[in-house]
mmCIF file of C-alpha atoms in Angstrom:
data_model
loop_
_atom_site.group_PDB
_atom_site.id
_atom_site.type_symbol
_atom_site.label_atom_id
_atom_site.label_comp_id
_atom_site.label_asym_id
_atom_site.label_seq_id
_atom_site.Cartn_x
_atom_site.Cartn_y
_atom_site.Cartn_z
ATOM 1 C CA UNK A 227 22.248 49.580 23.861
ATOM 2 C CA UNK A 228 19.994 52.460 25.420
ATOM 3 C CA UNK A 229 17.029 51.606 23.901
ATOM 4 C CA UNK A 230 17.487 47.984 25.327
ATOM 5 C CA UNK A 231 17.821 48.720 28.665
ATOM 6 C CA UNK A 232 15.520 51.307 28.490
ATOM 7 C CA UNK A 233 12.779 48.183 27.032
ATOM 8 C CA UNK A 234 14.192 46.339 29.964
ATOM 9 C CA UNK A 235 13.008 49.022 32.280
ATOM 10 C CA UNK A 236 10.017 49.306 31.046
ATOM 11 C CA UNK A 237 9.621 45.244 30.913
ATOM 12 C CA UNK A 238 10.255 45.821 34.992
ATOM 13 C CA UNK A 239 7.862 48.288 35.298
ATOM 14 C CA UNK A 240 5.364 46.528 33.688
ATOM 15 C CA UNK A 241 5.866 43.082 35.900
ATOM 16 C CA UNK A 242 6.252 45.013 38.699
ATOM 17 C CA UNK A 243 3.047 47.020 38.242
ATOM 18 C CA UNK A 244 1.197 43.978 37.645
ATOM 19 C CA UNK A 245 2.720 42.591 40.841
ATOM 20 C CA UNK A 246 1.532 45.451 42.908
ATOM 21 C CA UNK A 247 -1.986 45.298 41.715
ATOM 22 C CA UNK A 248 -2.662 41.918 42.279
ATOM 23 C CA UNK A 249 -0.740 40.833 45.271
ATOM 24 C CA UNK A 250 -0.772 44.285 46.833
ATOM 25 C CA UNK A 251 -1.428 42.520 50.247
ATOM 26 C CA UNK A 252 1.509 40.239 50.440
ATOM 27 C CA UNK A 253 4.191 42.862 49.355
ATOM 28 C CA UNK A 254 6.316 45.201 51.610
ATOM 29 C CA UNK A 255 6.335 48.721 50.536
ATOM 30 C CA UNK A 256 5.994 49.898 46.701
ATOM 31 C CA UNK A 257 8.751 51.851 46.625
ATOM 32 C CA UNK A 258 10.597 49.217 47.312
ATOM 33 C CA UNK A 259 9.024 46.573 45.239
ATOM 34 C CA UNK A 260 9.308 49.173 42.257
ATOM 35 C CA UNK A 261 12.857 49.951 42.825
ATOM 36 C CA UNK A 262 13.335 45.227 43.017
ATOM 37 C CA UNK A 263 11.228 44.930 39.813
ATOM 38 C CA UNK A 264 13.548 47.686 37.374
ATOM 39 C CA UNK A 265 16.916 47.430 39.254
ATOM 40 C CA UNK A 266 16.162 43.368 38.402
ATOM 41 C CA UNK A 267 15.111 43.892 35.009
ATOM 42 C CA UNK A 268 18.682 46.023 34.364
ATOM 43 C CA UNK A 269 20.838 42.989 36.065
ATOM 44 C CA UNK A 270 18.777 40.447 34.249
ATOM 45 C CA UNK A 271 19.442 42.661 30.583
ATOM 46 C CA UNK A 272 23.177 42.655 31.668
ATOM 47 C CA UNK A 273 23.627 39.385 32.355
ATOM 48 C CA UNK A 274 21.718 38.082 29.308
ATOM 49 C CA UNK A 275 23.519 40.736 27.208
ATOM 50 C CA UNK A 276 26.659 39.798 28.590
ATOM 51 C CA UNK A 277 26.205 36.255 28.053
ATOM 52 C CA UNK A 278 24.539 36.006 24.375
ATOM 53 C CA UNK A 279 26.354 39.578 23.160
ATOM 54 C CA UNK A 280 24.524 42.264 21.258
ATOM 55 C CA UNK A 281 22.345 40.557 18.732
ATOM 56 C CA UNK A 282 19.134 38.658 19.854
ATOM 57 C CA UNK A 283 17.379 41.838 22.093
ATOM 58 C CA UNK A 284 14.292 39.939 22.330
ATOM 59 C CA UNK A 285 16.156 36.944 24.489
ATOM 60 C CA UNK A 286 18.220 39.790 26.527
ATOM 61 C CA UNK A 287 14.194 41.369 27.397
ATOM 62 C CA UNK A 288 13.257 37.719 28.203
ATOM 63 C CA UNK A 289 16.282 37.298 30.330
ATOM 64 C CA UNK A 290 15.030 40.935 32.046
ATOM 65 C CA UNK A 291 11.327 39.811 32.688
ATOM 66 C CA UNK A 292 12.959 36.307 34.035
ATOM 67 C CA UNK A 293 15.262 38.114 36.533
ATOM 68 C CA UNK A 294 12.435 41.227 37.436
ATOM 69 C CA UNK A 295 10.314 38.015 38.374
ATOM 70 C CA UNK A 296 12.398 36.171 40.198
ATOM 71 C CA UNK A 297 13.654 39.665 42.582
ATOM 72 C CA UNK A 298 9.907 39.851 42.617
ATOM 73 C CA UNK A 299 9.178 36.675 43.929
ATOM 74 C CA UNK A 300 11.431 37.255 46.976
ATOM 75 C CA UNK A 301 9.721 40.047 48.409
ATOM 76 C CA UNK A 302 6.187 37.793 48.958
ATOM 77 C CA UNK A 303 5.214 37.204 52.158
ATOM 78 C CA UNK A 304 2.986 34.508 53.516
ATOM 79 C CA UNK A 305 -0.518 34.795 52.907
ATOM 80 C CA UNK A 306 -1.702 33.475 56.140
ATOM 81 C CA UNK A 307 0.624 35.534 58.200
ATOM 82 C CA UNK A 308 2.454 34.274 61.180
ATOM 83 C CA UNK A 309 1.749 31.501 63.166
ATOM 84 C CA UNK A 310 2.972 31.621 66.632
ATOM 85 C CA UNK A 311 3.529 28.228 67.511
ATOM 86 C CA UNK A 312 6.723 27.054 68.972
ATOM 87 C CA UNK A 313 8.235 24.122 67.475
ATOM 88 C CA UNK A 314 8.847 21.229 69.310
ATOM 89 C CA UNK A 315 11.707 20.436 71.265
#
């Protein structure tokens, strides 16, 4: 049990890393994307651990790397920025 979360930790690390160096622009601050990507990973284990029980690890890290991604995904911004338009009325 604490060698899987710790491989889902790691699996969260990883994706998160690789989130960080390629959209490094469109993501808030790395502590905080770091802290999204592993605390995601963990839920994502639990969950999938919780919901399959304690045999097949390799589905409970694909469960982590699913969740990770999807926390992930929520912290992209816009590429373009901002418009300022106003809508119209």
């Amino acid at each position: 049990m604490i060698l899987e979360a710790l491989g889902s930790a790691l699996v969260g690390l990883a994706l998160t890393t690789a989130a960080v160096h390629r959209l490094s622009h469109r993501l808030p601050a790395r502590l905080l994307v770091f802290c999204t990507g592993v605390a995601g990973a963990l839920f994502g284990d639990f969950v999938t651990h919780t919901a399959l029980g304690p045999g097949p690890v390799l589905l409970s890290l694909l469960g982590a790397a699913v969740v990770s991604a999807a926390s992930l995904s929520l912290l992209l911004r816009p590429a373009g920025g901002l418009s300022r338009r106003s809508a119209p009325a």
